[in-house]
Coordinates of N, CA and C in Angstrom, one line a residue:
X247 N -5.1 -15.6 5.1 CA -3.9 -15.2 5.9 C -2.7 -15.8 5.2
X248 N -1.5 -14.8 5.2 CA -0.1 -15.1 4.7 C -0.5 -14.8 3.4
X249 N -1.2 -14.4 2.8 CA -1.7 -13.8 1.3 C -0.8 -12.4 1.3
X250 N -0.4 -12.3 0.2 CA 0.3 -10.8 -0.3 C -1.0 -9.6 -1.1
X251 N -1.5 -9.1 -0.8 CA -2.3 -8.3 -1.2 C -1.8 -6.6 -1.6
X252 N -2.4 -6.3 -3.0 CA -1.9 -4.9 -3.5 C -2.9 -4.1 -3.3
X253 N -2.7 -2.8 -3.1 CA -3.3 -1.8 -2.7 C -2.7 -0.7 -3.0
X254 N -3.5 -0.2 -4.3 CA -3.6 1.3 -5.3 C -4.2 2.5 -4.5
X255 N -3.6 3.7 -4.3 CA -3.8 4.9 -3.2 C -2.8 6.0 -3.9
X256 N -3.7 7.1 -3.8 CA -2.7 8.5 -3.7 C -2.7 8.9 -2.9
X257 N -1.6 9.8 -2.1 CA -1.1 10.8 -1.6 C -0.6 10.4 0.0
X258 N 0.7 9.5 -0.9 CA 1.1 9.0 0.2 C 2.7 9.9 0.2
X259 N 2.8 11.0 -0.6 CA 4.1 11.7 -0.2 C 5.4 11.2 -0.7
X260 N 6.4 12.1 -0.7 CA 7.3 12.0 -1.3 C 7.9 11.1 -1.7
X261 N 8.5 10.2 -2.8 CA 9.4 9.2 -3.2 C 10.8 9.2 -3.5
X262 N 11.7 8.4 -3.1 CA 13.0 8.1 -4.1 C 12.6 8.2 -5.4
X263 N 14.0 8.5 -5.9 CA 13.9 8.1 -7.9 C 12.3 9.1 -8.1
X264 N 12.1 10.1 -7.9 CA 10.7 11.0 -8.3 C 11.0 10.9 -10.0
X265 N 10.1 10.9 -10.5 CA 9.9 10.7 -12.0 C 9.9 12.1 -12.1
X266 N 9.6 12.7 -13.4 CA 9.3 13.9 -13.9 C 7.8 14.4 -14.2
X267 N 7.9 15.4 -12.9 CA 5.9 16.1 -13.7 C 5.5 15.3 -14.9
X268 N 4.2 14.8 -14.9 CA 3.4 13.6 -15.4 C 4.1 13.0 -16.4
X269 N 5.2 12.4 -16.1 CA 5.6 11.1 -16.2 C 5.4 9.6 -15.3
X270 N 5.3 8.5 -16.0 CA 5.0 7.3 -14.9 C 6.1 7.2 -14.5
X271 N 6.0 6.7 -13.6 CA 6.8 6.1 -12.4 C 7.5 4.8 -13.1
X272 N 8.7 4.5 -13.0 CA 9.4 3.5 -13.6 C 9.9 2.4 -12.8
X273 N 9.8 1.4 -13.3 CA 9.7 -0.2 -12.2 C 11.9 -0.2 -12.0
X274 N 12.6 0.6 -12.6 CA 13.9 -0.2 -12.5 C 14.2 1.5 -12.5
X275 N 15.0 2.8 -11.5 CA 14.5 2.1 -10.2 C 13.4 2.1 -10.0
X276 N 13.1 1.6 -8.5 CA 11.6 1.8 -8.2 C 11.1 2.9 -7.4
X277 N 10.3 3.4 -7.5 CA 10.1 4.5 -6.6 C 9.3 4.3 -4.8
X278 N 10.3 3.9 -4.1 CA 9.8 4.0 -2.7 C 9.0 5.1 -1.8
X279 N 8.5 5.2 -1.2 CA 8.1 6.3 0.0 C 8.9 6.8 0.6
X280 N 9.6 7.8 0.9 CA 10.4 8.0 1.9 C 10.0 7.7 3.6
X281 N 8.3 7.7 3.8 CA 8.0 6.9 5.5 C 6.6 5.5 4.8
X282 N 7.2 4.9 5.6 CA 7.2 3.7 5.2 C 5.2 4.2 5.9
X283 N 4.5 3.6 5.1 CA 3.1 3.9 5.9 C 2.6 2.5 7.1
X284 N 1.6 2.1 7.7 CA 1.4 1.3 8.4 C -0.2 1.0 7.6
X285 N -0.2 -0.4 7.6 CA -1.3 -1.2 7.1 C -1.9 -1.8 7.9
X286 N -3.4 -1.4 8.5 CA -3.9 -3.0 9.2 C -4.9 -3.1 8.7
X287 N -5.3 -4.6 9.1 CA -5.9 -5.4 8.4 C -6.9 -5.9 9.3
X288 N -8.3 -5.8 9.6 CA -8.9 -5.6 11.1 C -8.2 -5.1 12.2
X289 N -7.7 -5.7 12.9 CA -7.3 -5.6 13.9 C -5.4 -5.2 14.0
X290 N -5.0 -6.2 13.3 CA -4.2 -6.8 13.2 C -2.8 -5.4 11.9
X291 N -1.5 -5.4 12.3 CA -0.9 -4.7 11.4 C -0.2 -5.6 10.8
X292 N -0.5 -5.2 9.3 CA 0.4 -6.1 7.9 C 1.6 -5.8 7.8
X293 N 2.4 -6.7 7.2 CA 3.8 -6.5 6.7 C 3.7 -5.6 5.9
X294 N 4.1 -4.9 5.6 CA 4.6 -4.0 4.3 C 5.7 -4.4 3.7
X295 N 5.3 -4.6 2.3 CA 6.8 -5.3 1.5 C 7.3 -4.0 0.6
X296 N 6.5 -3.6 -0.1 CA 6.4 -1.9 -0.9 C 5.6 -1.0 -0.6
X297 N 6.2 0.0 -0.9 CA 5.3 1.2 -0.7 C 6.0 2.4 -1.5
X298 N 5.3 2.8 -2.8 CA 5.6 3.5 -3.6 C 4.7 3.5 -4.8
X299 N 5.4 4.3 -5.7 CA 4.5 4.8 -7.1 C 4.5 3.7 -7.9
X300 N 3.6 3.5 -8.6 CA 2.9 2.0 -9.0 C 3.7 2.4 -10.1
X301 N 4.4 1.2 -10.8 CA 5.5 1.2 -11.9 C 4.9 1.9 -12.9
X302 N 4.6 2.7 -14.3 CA 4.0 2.8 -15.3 C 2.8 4.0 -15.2
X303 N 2.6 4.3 -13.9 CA 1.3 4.8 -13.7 C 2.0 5.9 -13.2
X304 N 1.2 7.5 -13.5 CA 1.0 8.5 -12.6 C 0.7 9.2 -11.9
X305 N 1.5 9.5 -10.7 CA 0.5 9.4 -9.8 C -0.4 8.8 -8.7
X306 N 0.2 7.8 -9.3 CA -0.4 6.5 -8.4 C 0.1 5.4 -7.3
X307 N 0.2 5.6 -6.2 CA 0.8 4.7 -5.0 C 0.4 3.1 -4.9
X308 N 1.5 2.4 -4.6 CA 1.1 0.9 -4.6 C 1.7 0.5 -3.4
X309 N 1.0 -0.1 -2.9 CA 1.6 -0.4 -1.3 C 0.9 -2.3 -1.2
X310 N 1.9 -2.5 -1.0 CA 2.4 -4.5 -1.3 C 2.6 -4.9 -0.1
X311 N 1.5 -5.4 0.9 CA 1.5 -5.6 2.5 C 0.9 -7.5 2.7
X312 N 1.4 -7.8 3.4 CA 0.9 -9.5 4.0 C 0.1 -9.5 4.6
X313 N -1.4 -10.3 4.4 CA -1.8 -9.9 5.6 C -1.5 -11.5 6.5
X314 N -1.3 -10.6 7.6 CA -1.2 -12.1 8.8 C -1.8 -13.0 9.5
X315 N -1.2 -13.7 10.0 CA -1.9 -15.2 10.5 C -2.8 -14.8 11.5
X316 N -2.7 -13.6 12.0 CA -3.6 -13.1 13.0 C -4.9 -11.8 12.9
X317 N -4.8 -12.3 11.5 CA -5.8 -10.8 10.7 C -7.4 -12.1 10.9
X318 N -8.0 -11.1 10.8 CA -9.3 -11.6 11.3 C -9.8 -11.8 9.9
X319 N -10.9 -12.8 10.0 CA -11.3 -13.6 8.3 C -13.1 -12.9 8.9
X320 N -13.6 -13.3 6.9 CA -14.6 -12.6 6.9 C -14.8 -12.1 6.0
X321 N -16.4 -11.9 5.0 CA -16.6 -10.9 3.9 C -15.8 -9.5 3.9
X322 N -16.0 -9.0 4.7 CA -15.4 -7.7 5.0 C -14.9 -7.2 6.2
X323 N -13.3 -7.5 6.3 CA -12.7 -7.2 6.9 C -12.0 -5.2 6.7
X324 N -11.6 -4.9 7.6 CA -11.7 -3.2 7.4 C -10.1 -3.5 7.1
X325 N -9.9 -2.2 6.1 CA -8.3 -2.4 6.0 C -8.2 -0.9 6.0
X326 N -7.0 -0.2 6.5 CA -6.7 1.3 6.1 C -5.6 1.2 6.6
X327 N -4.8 2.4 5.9 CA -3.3 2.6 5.4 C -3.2 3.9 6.5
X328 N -2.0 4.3 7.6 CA -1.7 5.4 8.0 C -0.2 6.2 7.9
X329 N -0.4 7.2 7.3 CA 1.1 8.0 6.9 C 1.1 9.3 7.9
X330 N 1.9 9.6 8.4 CA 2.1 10.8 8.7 C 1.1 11.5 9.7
X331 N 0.6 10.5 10.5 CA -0.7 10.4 11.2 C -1.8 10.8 10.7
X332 N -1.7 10.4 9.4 CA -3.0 10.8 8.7 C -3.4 9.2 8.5
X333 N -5.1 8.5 8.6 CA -5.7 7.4 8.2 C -6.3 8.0 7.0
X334 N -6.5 7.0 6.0 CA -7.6 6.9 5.2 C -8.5 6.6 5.4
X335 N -9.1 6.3 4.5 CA -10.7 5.5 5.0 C -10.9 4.5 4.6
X336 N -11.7 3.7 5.0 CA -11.7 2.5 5.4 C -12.5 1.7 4.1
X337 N -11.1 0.5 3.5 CA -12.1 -0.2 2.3 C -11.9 -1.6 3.4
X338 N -12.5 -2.5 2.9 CA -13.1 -4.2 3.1 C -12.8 -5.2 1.9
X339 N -11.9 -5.7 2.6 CA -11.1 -7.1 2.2 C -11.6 -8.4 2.5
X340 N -12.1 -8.9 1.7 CA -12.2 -10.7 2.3 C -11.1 -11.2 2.4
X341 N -11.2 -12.1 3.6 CA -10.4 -13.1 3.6 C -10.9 -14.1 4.6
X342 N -10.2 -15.6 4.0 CA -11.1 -16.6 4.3 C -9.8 -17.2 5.0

């Protein structure tokens, strides 16, 4: 808990600063999401610090979330990202 954890995902939609058809995505600016997605972490919803195209990479979404003092511990905890009322599916995080 209070750990910053990164999490690599496509097709989280539109960004600021959009790079050029298969070009990477560039760290200065950065490329944000235009809807911020929602993160939780068992139970519990994470901070979101970032959410956008992973600097250098194409293609590829990085979303930079806290998990909280109130996220449940454990080999595998369930974590999933929701945008646009769409969920992902569900990966497993430890945390101790």
């Amino acid at each position: 808990p209070g750990a910053d954890v990164q999490i690599y995902c496509t097709g989280l939609g539109p960004v600021t600063s959009q790079p050029a058809t298969g070009a990477p995505a560039l760290a200065d600016p950065l490329s944000w999401t235009t809807i911020t997605p929602t993160v939780t972490i068992g139970d519990a919803p994470a901070g979101v610090l970032f959410s956008g195209l992973a600097p250098g990479y194409v293609g590829l979404y990085q979303v930079n979330a806290q998990v909280t003092a109130t996220s449940a511990t454990g080999p595998a905890v369930p974590l999933t990202i929701s945008v646009g009322g769409v969920t992902s599916n569900v990966v497993y995080l430890a945390i101790q």
